[in-house]
Short mmCIF file of C-alpha atoms (C1' of nucleotides) in Angstrom, two decimals:
data_model
loop_
_atom_site.label_atom_id
_atom_site.label_comp_id
_atom_site.label_asym_id
_atom_site.label_seq_id
_atom_site.Cartn_x
_atom_site.Cartn_y
_atom_site.Cartn_z
CA MET A 1 -87.02 187.65 -25.76
CA GLU A 2 -84.59 185.25 -24.26
CA THR A 3 -83.65 182.33 -26.43
CA LEU A 4 -83.11 182.16 -30.16
CA ARG A 5 -86.13 179.90 -30.42
CA GLU A 6 -88.46 182.40 -28.86
CA ARG A 7 -87.18 185.19 -31.04
CA LYS A 8 -87.64 183.08 -34.12
CA LYS A 9 -91.15 182.18 -33.14
CA GLN A 10 -92.00 185.78 -32.52
CA ARG A 11 -90.63 186.77 -35.89
CA THR A 12 -92.62 184.05 -37.64
CA ARG A 13 -95.79 185.12 -35.91
CA ASP A 14 -95.23 188.76 -36.67
CA ALA A 15 -94.47 187.99 -40.29
CA LEU A 16 -97.62 185.87 -40.61
CA LEU A 17 -99.75 188.55 -39.00
CA ARG A 18 -98.32 191.35 -41.10
CA SER A 19 -98.64 189.39 -44.32
CA ALA A 20 -102.17 188.41 -43.43
CA LEU A 21 -103.23 191.99 -42.72
CA GLU A 22 -101.50 193.26 -45.82
CA LEU A 23 -103.27 190.70 -47.96
CA PHE A 24 -106.64 191.15 -46.27
CA THR A 25 -106.57 194.90 -46.79
CA THR A 26 -105.54 194.64 -50.43
CA ARG A 27 -107.16 191.51 -51.86
CA GLY A 28 -109.92 191.35 -49.26
CA TYR A 29 -110.49 188.73 -46.59
CA GLU A 30 -112.35 186.19 -48.71
CA GLY A 31 -109.98 186.76 -51.57
CA THR A 32 -107.05 185.69 -49.45
CA THR A 33 -106.39 182.03 -48.74
CA VAL A 34 -104.41 180.72 -45.83
CA ASP A 35 -102.01 179.29 -48.36
CA ASP A 36 -101.44 182.78 -49.72
CA ILE A 37 -100.46 183.98 -46.27
CA ALA A 38 -98.25 180.99 -45.55
CA ASP A 39 -96.57 181.26 -48.93
CA ALA A 40 -95.87 184.95 -48.40
CA VAL A 41 -93.91 184.06 -45.26
CA ASP A 42 -92.56 180.87 -46.78
CA VAL A 43 -93.88 178.47 -44.21
CA SER A 44 -96.33 175.62 -44.57
CA GLN A 45 -100.05 176.11 -44.19
CA ARG A 46 -99.87 173.86 -41.13
CA THR A 47 -97.54 176.28 -39.44
CA PHE A 48 -100.00 179.11 -39.88
CA PHE A 49 -102.56 177.13 -37.95
CA ARG A 50 -100.06 176.54 -35.17
CA TYR A 51 -99.87 180.30 -34.63
CA PHE A 52 -103.49 181.21 -35.25
CA ALA A 53 -106.59 179.22 -34.42
CA GLY A 54 -107.97 180.20 -37.81
CA LYS A 55 -108.04 182.82 -40.52
CA GLU A 56 -110.47 184.85 -38.44
CA GLU A 57 -108.15 185.05 -35.48
CA ALA A 58 -105.44 186.61 -37.57
CA ALA A 59 -107.91 189.15 -38.93
CA LEU A 60 -109.16 190.10 -35.47
CA THR A 61 -105.84 190.14 -33.62
CA LEU A 62 -105.45 193.91 -33.71
CA GLN A 63 -108.99 194.44 -32.49
CA GLU A 64 -108.34 192.02 -29.70
CA MET A 65 -105.33 194.03 -28.58
CA THR A 66 -107.24 197.27 -28.36
CA VAL A 67 -110.15 195.58 -26.64
CA ALA A 68 -107.88 194.07 -24.02
CA HIS A 69 -106.39 197.49 -23.46
CA PHE A 70 -109.83 199.03 -23.04
CA ILE A 71 -110.81 196.43 -20.46
CA GLU A 72 -107.65 197.21 -18.54
CA LEU A 73 -108.50 200.89 -18.55
CA VAL A 74 -111.95 200.17 -17.16
CA ARG A 75 -110.42 198.09 -14.39
CA GLU A 76 -108.11 200.94 -13.45
CA ARG A 77 -110.86 203.54 -13.13
CA PRO A 78 -111.24 204.94 -9.61
CA PRO A 79 -114.07 203.08 -7.86
CA GLN A 80 -115.91 206.19 -6.82
CA GLU A 81 -116.74 207.10 -10.41
CA ALA A 82 -120.26 206.34 -11.52
CA PRO A 83 -120.35 203.36 -13.91
CA MET A 84 -121.23 205.23 -17.07
CA VAL A 85 -118.65 207.88 -16.29
CA ALA A 86 -115.99 205.25 -15.85
CA LEU A 87 -116.89 203.64 -19.17
CA ARG A 88 -116.92 206.94 -20.97
CA ARG A 89 -113.54 208.00 -19.63
CA ALA A 90 -112.01 204.61 -20.28
CA VAL A 91 -113.10 204.71 -23.90
CA LEU A 92 -111.88 208.23 -24.47
CA GLU A 93 -108.57 207.39 -22.86
CA GLY A 94 -108.44 204.26 -25.00
CA TRP A 95 -108.68 206.26 -28.19
CA GLY A 96 -106.01 208.57 -26.89
CA THR A 97 -103.57 205.74 -26.35
CA LEU A 98 -104.52 203.72 -29.43
CA ASN A 99 -101.30 204.68 -31.11
CA ASP A 100 -99.10 203.31 -28.34
CA VAL A 101 -100.90 199.98 -28.35
CA VAL A 102 -101.03 199.34 -32.06
CA GLU A 103 -97.91 200.99 -33.41
CA ALA A 104 -95.70 198.47 -31.64
CA ILE A 105 -96.93 195.84 -34.10
CA VAL A 106 -98.11 197.60 -37.24
CA PRO A 107 -98.71 201.16 -38.44
CA VAL A 108 -101.97 202.55 -37.06
CA GLU A 109 -103.05 203.17 -40.62
CA LEU A 110 -103.16 199.41 -41.18
CA TYR A 111 -105.33 199.04 -38.08
CA LEU A 112 -107.79 201.53 -39.50
CA ARG A 113 -107.88 199.86 -42.90
CA MET A 114 -108.40 196.51 -41.25
CA TYR A 115 -111.25 197.96 -39.21
CA ARG A 116 -113.08 198.74 -42.40
CA VAL A 117 -112.41 195.30 -43.80
CA ILE A 118 -114.00 193.82 -40.69
CA GLU A 119 -117.05 196.03 -40.97
CA SER A 120 -117.53 195.14 -44.61
CA THR A 121 -116.88 191.40 -44.43
CA PRO A 122 -119.95 189.55 -43.13
CA VAL A 123 -118.17 186.66 -41.47
CA LEU A 124 -115.64 188.98 -39.82
CA LEU A 125 -118.30 191.38 -38.65
CA ALA A 126 -120.18 188.46 -37.14
CA ALA A 127 -117.11 187.23 -35.28
CA HIS A 128 -116.37 190.76 -34.15
CA LEU A 129 -119.88 191.25 -32.77
CA ARG A 130 -119.71 187.96 -30.93
CA ARG A 131 -116.44 188.98 -29.34
CA SER A 132 -117.98 192.30 -28.35
CA ASP A 133 -120.74 190.35 -26.72
CA GLU A 134 -118.23 188.48 -24.60
CA VAL A 135 -116.51 191.71 -23.71
CA GLU A 136 -119.81 193.17 -22.57
CA GLU A 137 -120.26 190.34 -20.14
CA GLU A 138 -116.75 190.78 -18.79
CA ILE A 139 -117.20 194.50 -18.26
CA ALA A 140 -120.60 194.03 -16.68
CA ARG A 141 -118.90 191.82 -14.10
CA VAL A 142 -116.21 194.40 -13.48
CA LEU A 143 -118.81 197.09 -12.89
CA ALA A 144 -120.91 194.86 -10.70
CA ALA A 145 -117.89 194.05 -8.57
CA ARG A 146 -117.08 197.76 -8.22
CA GLU A 147 -120.58 198.47 -7.05
CA GLY A 148 -120.91 195.40 -4.90
CA LEU A 149 -123.73 193.91 -6.95
CA ASP A 150 -124.59 190.44 -8.19
CA VAL A 151 -124.73 190.48 -11.98
CA ASP A 152 -127.26 187.69 -12.06
CA ALA A 153 -129.58 189.27 -9.53
CA ASP A 154 -129.40 192.90 -10.65
CA PRO A 155 -129.90 193.59 -14.35
CA ARG A 156 -128.46 197.08 -14.24
CA PRO A 157 -124.79 196.28 -14.87
CA ARG A 158 -125.52 194.23 -17.98
CA LEU A 159 -128.08 196.76 -19.18
CA ALA A 160 -125.74 199.69 -18.73
CA VAL A 161 -122.95 197.92 -20.56
CA ALA A 162 -125.26 196.79 -23.35
CA VAL A 163 -126.43 200.36 -23.84
CA PHE A 164 -122.92 201.72 -23.77
CA SER A 165 -121.72 199.05 -26.16
CA GLY A 166 -124.54 199.82 -28.54
CA VAL A 167 -123.58 203.48 -28.61
CA MET A 168 -119.96 202.55 -29.26
CA ARG A 169 -120.98 200.36 -32.17
CA VAL A 170 -123.05 203.09 -33.74
CA THR A 171 -120.22 205.52 -33.18
CA GLY A 172 -117.61 203.26 -34.71
CA ARG A 173 -119.68 202.60 -37.77
CA GLN A 174 -120.45 206.25 -38.31
CA TRP A 175 -116.77 207.03 -37.99
CA SER A 176 -115.65 204.32 -40.36
CA THR A 177 -118.05 205.47 -43.05
CA GLY A 178 -117.19 209.11 -42.60
CA GLU A 179 -114.34 211.09 -44.05
CA ASP A 180 -112.18 211.98 -41.09
CA PHE A 181 -110.27 208.92 -39.94
CA SER A 182 -108.29 210.73 -37.28
CA VAL A 183 -108.34 209.72 -33.65
CA GLU A 184 -109.66 213.15 -32.77
CA ALA A 185 -112.65 212.54 -34.98
CA ILE A 186 -113.72 209.41 -33.19
CA ARG A 187 -113.04 210.89 -29.77
CA GLU A 188 -115.29 213.77 -30.53
CA LEU A 189 -117.92 211.53 -32.07
CA THR A 190 -117.83 209.28 -29.01
CA ALA A 191 -118.43 212.16 -26.64
CA ARG A 192 -121.15 213.63 -28.82
CA TYR A 193 -123.05 210.40 -29.28
CA LEU A 194 -122.94 209.57 -25.60
CA GLU A 195 -124.58 212.89 -24.91
CA GLN A 196 -127.29 212.07 -27.42
CA VAL A 197 -128.38 208.90 -25.67
CA GLY A 198 -130.62 210.71 -23.24
CA PRO A 199 -132.44 212.71 -25.90
CA ALA A 200 -132.69 209.64 -28.12
CA LEU A 201 -134.52 207.71 -25.43
CA THR A 202 -136.77 210.25 -23.80
CA GLY A 203 -137.12 213.09 -26.23
CA ASN A 204 -139.81 213.97 -28.62
CA TRP A 205 -137.70 213.91 -31.77
CA ARG A 206 -140.03 216.09 -33.75
CA ARG A 207 -139.45 219.33 -32.00
CA ALA A 208 -136.03 220.26 -33.23
CA MET B 1 -149.70 175.89 -53.74
CA GLU B 2 -150.69 175.49 -57.33
CA THR B 3 -148.77 172.90 -59.23
CA LEU B 4 -147.50 169.53 -58.13
CA ARG B 5 -143.96 170.80 -58.58
CA GLU B 6 -144.41 173.63 -56.13
CA ARG B 7 -145.99 171.40 -53.54
CA LYS B 8 -143.16 168.93 -53.87
CA LYS B 9 -140.57 171.64 -53.48
CA GLN B 10 -142.31 172.96 -50.42
CA ARG B 11 -142.42 169.51 -48.90
CA THR B 12 -138.74 168.94 -49.59
CA ARG B 13 -137.84 172.25 -48.02
CA ASP B 14 -139.99 171.63 -44.98
CA ALA B 15 -138.56 168.16 -44.56
CA LEU B 16 -135.00 169.48 -44.80
CA LEU B 17 -135.71 172.24 -42.29
CA ARG B 18 -137.42 169.97 -39.82
CA SER B 19 -134.73 167.32 -40.06
CA ALA B 20 -132.06 169.95 -39.66
CA LEU B 21 -133.66 171.46 -36.56
CA GLU B 22 -134.28 168.05 -35.06
CA LEU B 23 -130.67 167.06 -35.58
CA PHE B 24 -129.27 170.39 -34.39
CA THR B 25 -131.26 170.25 -31.18
CA THR B 26 -130.27 166.66 -30.42
CA ARG B 27 -126.75 166.12 -31.74
CA GLY B 28 -125.82 169.79 -31.68
CA TYR B 29 -125.03 172.08 -34.59
CA GLU B 30 -121.38 171.16 -35.06
CA GLY B 31 -122.17 167.53 -34.49
CA THR B 32 -124.55 167.53 -37.43
CA THR B 33 -123.29 167.22 -40.97
CA VAL B 34 -125.07 168.54 -44.02
CA ASP B 35 -124.88 164.99 -45.30
CA ASP B 36 -126.70 163.86 -42.17
CA ILE B 37 -129.53 166.25 -42.94
CA ALA B 38 -129.69 165.33 -46.61
CA ASP B 39 -129.58 161.63 -45.82
CA ALA B 40 -132.42 162.00 -43.32
CA VAL B 41 -134.61 163.40 -46.11
CA ASP B 42 -133.09 161.12 -48.70
CA VAL B 43 -131.87 163.77 -51.07
CA SER B 44 -128.37 164.59 -52.19
CA GLN B 45 -126.17 167.05 -50.34
CA ARG B 46 -126.30 169.25 -53.43
CA THR B 47 -130.04 169.54 -53.10
CA PHE B 48 -129.75 170.81 -49.55
CA PHE B 49 -127.62 173.68 -50.82
CA ARG B 50 -130.22 174.49 -53.44
CA TYR B 51 -132.74 175.18 -50.66
CA PHE B 52 -130.45 176.77 -48.10
CA ALA B 53 -127.48 179.03 -48.69
CA GLY B 54 -125.64 177.13 -45.99
CA LYS B 55 -125.94 175.17 -42.80
CA GLU B 56 -126.27 178.43 -40.90
CA GLU B 57 -129.27 179.57 -42.86
CA ALA B 58 -131.20 176.45 -41.96
CA ALA B 59 -130.34 176.96 -38.31
CA LEU B 60 -131.46 180.59 -38.32
CA THR B 61 -134.59 180.23 -40.43
CA LEU B 62 -136.99 180.28 -37.47
CA GLN B 63 -135.31 183.30 -35.98
CA GLU B 64 -135.59 185.02 -39.31
CA MET B 65 -139.31 184.41 -39.38
CA THR B 66 -139.91 185.96 -36.00
CA VAL B 67 -137.63 188.86 -36.78
CA ALA B 68 -139.48 189.60 -40.00
CA HIS B 69 -142.70 189.51 -38.04
CA PHE B 70 -141.34 191.92 -35.48
CA ILE B 71 -140.28 194.37 -38.18
CA GLU B 72 -143.75 194.23 -39.63
CA LEU B 73 -145.25 195.02 -36.25
CA VAL B 74 -143.00 198.05 -35.89
CA ARG B 75 -144.05 199.27 -39.31
CA GLU B 76 -147.69 198.98 -38.32
CA ARG B 77 -147.40 201.01 -35.14
CA PRO B 78 -149.41 204.25 -35.20
CA PRO B 79 -147.10 207.11 -36.17
CA GLN B 80 -148.02 209.28 -33.24
CA GLU B 81 -146.42 206.89 -30.77
CA ALA B 82 -143.05 207.93 -29.46
CA PRO B 83 -140.28 205.75 -30.95
CA MET B 84 -139.38 203.83 -27.83
CA VAL B 85 -143.02 203.23 -27.05
CA ALA B 86 -143.60 201.85 -30.51
CA LEU B 87 -140.64 199.50 -30.16
CA ARG B 88 -141.72 198.34 -26.76
CA ARG B 89 -145.28 197.62 -27.85
CA ALA B 90 -144.15 195.90 -31.05
CA VAL B 91 -141.89 193.57 -29.10
CA LEU B 92 -144.51 192.72 -26.52
CA GLU B 93 -147.03 192.09 -29.25
CA GLY B 94 -144.45 189.99 -31.05
CA TRP B 95 -144.06 187.70 -28.08
CA GLY B 96 -147.79 187.44 -27.83
CA THR B 97 -148.14 186.27 -31.41
CA LEU B 98 -145.04 184.10 -31.47
CA ASN B 99 -147.13 180.98 -31.45
CA ASP B 100 -149.08 181.90 -34.57
CA VAL B 101 -145.94 182.63 -36.52
CA VAL B 102 -143.90 179.59 -35.56
CA GLU B 103 -146.45 176.86 -35.05
CA ALA B 104 -147.33 176.86 -38.75
CA ILE B 105 -143.92 175.31 -39.43
CA VAL B 106 -142.77 173.54 -36.27
CA PRO B 107 -143.85 173.21 -32.64
CA VAL B 108 -142.94 176.30 -30.64
CA GLU B 109 -141.03 174.07 -28.31
CA LEU B 110 -138.57 173.34 -31.12
CA TYR B 111 -138.16 177.06 -31.66
CA LEU B 112 -137.23 177.50 -28.03
CA ARG B 113 -134.77 174.63 -28.04
CA MET B 114 -133.19 176.00 -31.19
CA TYR B 115 -132.89 179.39 -29.56
CA ARG B 116 -130.70 177.89 -26.90
CA VAL B 117 -128.61 176.05 -29.48
CA ILE B 118 -127.97 179.37 -31.19
CA GLU B 119 -126.96 181.06 -27.95
CA SER B 120 -124.57 178.28 -27.08
CA THR B 121 -122.98 177.71 -30.48
CA PRO B 122 -120.31 180.35 -31.17
CA VAL B 123 -120.62 180.44 -34.93
CA LEU B 124 -124.42 180.59 -34.77
CA LEU B 125 -124.42 183.25 -32.10
CA ALA B 126 -122.07 185.30 -34.27
CA ALA B 127 -124.31 184.99 -37.30
CA HIS B 128 -127.32 185.82 -35.17
CA LEU B 129 -125.73 188.96 -33.79
CA ARG B 130 -124.75 190.09 -37.26
CA ARG B 131 -128.30 189.64 -38.43
CA SER B 132 -129.54 191.61 -35.42
CA ASP B 133 -127.17 194.33 -36.48
CA GLU B 134 -128.77 194.49 -39.91
CA VAL B 135 -132.21 194.53 -38.34
CA GLU B 136 -131.18 197.46 -36.17
CA GLU B 137 -130.30 199.45 -39.24
CA GLU B 138 -133.60 198.61 -40.88
CA ILE B 139 -135.61 199.63 -37.86
CA ALA B 140 -133.63 202.79 -37.40
CA ARG B 141 -134.66 203.76 -40.91
CA VAL B 142 -138.29 202.96 -40.19
CA LEU B 143 -138.25 205.15 -37.10
CA ALA B 144 -136.43 207.94 -38.88
CA ALA B 145 -139.01 207.90 -41.65
CA ARG B 146 -141.82 208.05 -39.10
CA GLU B 147 -140.27 211.06 -37.47
CA GLY B 148 -139.20 212.74 -40.67
CA LEU B 149 -135.50 212.53 -39.90
CA ASP B 150 -132.41 211.69 -41.91
CA VAL B 151 -130.70 208.66 -40.35
CA ASP B 152 -127.30 209.80 -41.50
CA ALA B 153 -127.67 213.32 -40.20
CA ASP B 154 -129.38 212.64 -36.87
CA PRO B 155 -127.83 209.95 -34.68
CA ARG B 156 -130.89 209.52 -32.47
CA PRO B 157 -132.75 206.86 -34.46
CA ARG B 158 -129.73 204.55 -34.62
CA LEU B 159 -128.86 205.25 -30.99
CA ALA B 160 -132.36 204.53 -29.77
CA VAL B 161 -132.54 201.29 -31.72
CA ALA B 162 -129.08 200.22 -30.57
CA VAL B 163 -130.07 200.79 -26.97
CA PHE B 164 -133.34 198.98 -27.39
CA SER B 165 -131.65 196.11 -29.17
CA GLY B 166 -129.09 195.84 -26.40
CA VAL B 167 -131.80 195.55 -23.81
CA MET B 168 -133.57 192.88 -25.86
CA ARG B 169 -130.35 190.89 -26.10
CA VAL B 170 -129.78 191.02 -22.38
CA THR B 171 -133.38 190.08 -21.81
CA GLY B 172 -133.28 187.17 -24.20
CA ARG B 173 -130.17 185.75 -22.67
CA GLN B 174 -131.46 186.07 -19.15
CA TRP B 175 -134.64 184.34 -20.21
CA SER B 176 -132.86 181.51 -22.00
CA THR B 177 -130.69 180.77 -19.00
CA GLY B 178 -133.58 180.96 -16.55
CA GLU B 179 -136.07 178.35 -15.62
CA ASP B 180 -139.35 179.63 -16.95
CA PHE B 181 -139.46 179.23 -20.71
CA SER B 182 -143.00 180.43 -21.10
CA VAL B 183 -143.93 183.35 -23.29
CA GLU B 184 -145.34 185.13 -20.26
CA ALA B 185 -141.93 184.95 -18.64
CA ILE B 186 -140.16 186.74 -21.43
CA ARG B 187 -142.93 189.28 -21.82
CA GLU B 188 -142.67 190.20 -18.21
CA LEU B 189 -138.88 190.22 -18.33
CA THR B 190 -138.97 192.49 -21.37
CA ALA B 191 -141.20 195.02 -19.68
CA ARG B 192 -139.20 194.91 -16.46
CA TYR B 193 -135.82 195.33 -18.12
CA LEU B 194 -137.00 198.20 -20.27
CA GLU B 195 -138.02 200.00 -17.10
CA GLN B 196 -134.58 199.40 -15.66
CA VAL B 197 -132.75 201.19 -18.46
CA GLY B 198 -133.24 204.60 -16.95
CA PRO B 199 -131.97 203.63 -13.51
CA ALA B 200 -129.12 201.69 -15.05
CA LEU B 201 -127.86 204.77 -16.88
CA THR B 202 -128.41 207.59 -14.48
CA GLY B 203 -128.74 206.08 -11.08
CA ASN B 204 -126.31 205.72 -8.30
CA TRP B 205 -126.43 201.94 -8.04
CA ARG B 206 -125.19 201.84 -4.48
CA ARG B 207 -128.18 203.29 -2.79
CA ALA B 208 -130.61 200.46 -3.07
"C1'" DT C 1 -67.77 169.69 -28.96
"C1'" DT C 2 -70.71 166.53 -29.21
"C1'" DG C 3 -74.60 163.89 -28.10
"C1'" DT C 4 -79.16 163.84 -26.24
"C1'" DC C 5 -83.65 165.75 -25.55
"C1'" DA C 6 -87.37 168.70 -26.73
"C1'" DA C 7 -89.54 172.02 -29.53
"C1'" DT C 8 -90.69 173.49 -34.25
"C1'" DT C 9 -91.81 172.47 -38.70
"C1'" DG C 10 -93.21 170.04 -43.07
"C1'" DT C 11 -95.71 166.46 -45.32
"C1'" DC C 12 -99.54 163.85 -46.04
"C1'" DA C 13 -104.05 162.15 -45.58
"C1'" DG C 14 -108.64 163.27 -44.66
"C1'" DC C 15 -113.14 165.64 -43.14
"C1'" DG C 16 -116.78 169.06 -43.79
"C1'" DG C 17 -118.81 173.12 -46.03
"C1'" DC C 18 -119.66 174.77 -50.35
"C1'" DT C 19 -119.76 175.51 -55.69
"C1'" DG C 20 -119.67 174.66 -60.77
"C1'" DT C 21 -120.77 171.49 -64.32
"C1'" DC C 22 -123.23 168.25 -66.76
"C1'" DA C 23 -126.14 164.44 -67.45
"C1'" DT C 24 -130.61 162.50 -65.85
"C1'" DT C 25 -135.17 162.61 -64.20
"C1'" DA C 26 -139.70 164.35 -63.62
"C1'" DG C 27 -143.48 167.59 -63.99
"C1'" DC C 28 -145.77 170.80 -67.41
"C1'" DC C 29 -148.14 172.13 -71.47
"C1'" DT C 30 -149.78 171.78 -76.19
"C1'" DA D 1 -147.32 161.59 -77.18
"C1'" DG D 2 -143.65 164.55 -77.33
"C1'" DG D 3 -141.02 168.63 -76.58
"C1'" DC D 4 -139.69 172.03 -73.03
"C1'" DT D 5 -138.09 173.34 -68.65
"C1'" DA D 6 -137.36 172.87 -63.87
"C1'" DA D 7 -135.43 169.89 -60.25
"C1'" DT D 8 -132.20 166.50 -58.93
"C1'" DG D 9 -128.06 163.54 -58.68
"C1'" DA D 10 -123.32 162.51 -59.49
"C1'" DC D 11 -118.82 164.11 -59.76
"C1'" DA D 12 -114.83 166.90 -59.34
"C1'" DG D 13 -112.65 170.37 -56.92
"C1'" DC D 14 -111.52 174.52 -53.69
"C1'" DC D 15 -110.83 176.07 -49.04
"C1'" DG D 16 -110.56 175.95 -43.99
"C1'" DC D 17 -109.00 173.07 -40.66
"C1'" DT D 18 -107.08 168.82 -37.95
"C1'" DG D 19 -104.50 164.58 -36.63
"C1'" DA D 20 -100.44 161.88 -37.13
"C1'" DC D 21 -95.80 161.08 -38.01
"C1'" DA D 22 -91.33 162.03 -39.56
"C1'" DA D 23 -87.60 165.38 -40.20
"C1'" DT D 24 -85.26 169.39 -38.67
"C1'" DT D 25 -83.38 172.61 -35.51
"C1'" DG D 26 -82.30 174.89 -31.25
"C1'" DA D 27 -81.19 174.01 -26.03
"C1'" DC D 28 -78.40 172.19 -22.64
"C1'" DA D 29 -75.31 169.22 -20.26
"C1'" DA D 30 -71.61 165.91 -20.16
#
DNA sequence: TTGTCAATTGTCAGCGGCTGTCATTAGCCT
DNA sequence: AGGCTAATGACAGCCGCTGACAATTGACAA
């Protein structure tokens, strides 16, 4: 943070983001107008749009941070690990370091509340799923590169990532509708659900 | 189609839908205004919104038809089939009967063109993925009922459906970016990709 | 310190999606 | 034919978002 200008900009952006999240998690996403957010920070509506491409972007900023972090973790996985192992470890490590990533901006509690707002707001959920879709493609390319494959010729990287991503989505939803919102809870759930993929696909579900 | 009123309504709706799809596939989704659509049918903008909840709904109507059909096919699968087998057969049968479902409203070719518009228009893709998410939940419940399981207690139905749905998404995208837009092409791709799931998850990708 | 340049912001006008309201039209039914 | 109800049009207005231009404010050098 060198110049005064930059610091001021950063403060404005932080204030906008914090006000937006606070309003979204109390009044709801649809119940909050961009004017509300701008007014809360005492800037013009136009200024809000200079910091965020849209209302959605503000709502998904925290998610984007954790997603970027997760992608980094996948990239840093030792190349000898099998793909699914690398993904699994990256995710588990990601949950472990969630606090460090988020807390620098807002309390983790706000992140969790916002997560539920996203899941329960159709337009936000849609945007979130689309972003996840993009992330899948990115990770598929990372894995393909690790394994020396061509993503367009060999379907396995995209398939593996799609499967993994599906499990993560189911896990996240189960967690967000459950009672234990601790990081431990989702870590455990993640590990457990990943183990259930095999049985879910091959097993005869009727014999307990 | 009993009364004159009902027939007129149906015709208005059909005209709106066809005009919308025609415009979307030529000028693009964002490049088409609701006023454009209404003007093409010579009704007021207000009337358009009495037939469709929004621009999105018109754009996703064909998809919705095929999805509803697919769900029906899953419901009709004999209960002794293993879950993944039932899903696989329902999908393959769905592609086989695509023509019958769509052609009653518009040429299948328009359906295919619209599919690509959806994939390439961020806001439509987002809405489409969200809808797929809802469909996953519905199908998970169908499978759970078949197998006598509680979806909230046993993660396997949701996991299996999430995996299957992921594979279908990858398949659909691959198909839409390929060269062969025939139904045979996607049927074959579907079968092939489903067979690749196992290897993608467990295999060591490096030994060819 | 001051003057110049550039970056940040506010204001305003306007578009497109969408909704509520109310008057008008058009099909239905006796 | 005339009354009832459903469908439509016209209008006003909210909200998200953008372009354009002017005003403000920090940066930096003379």
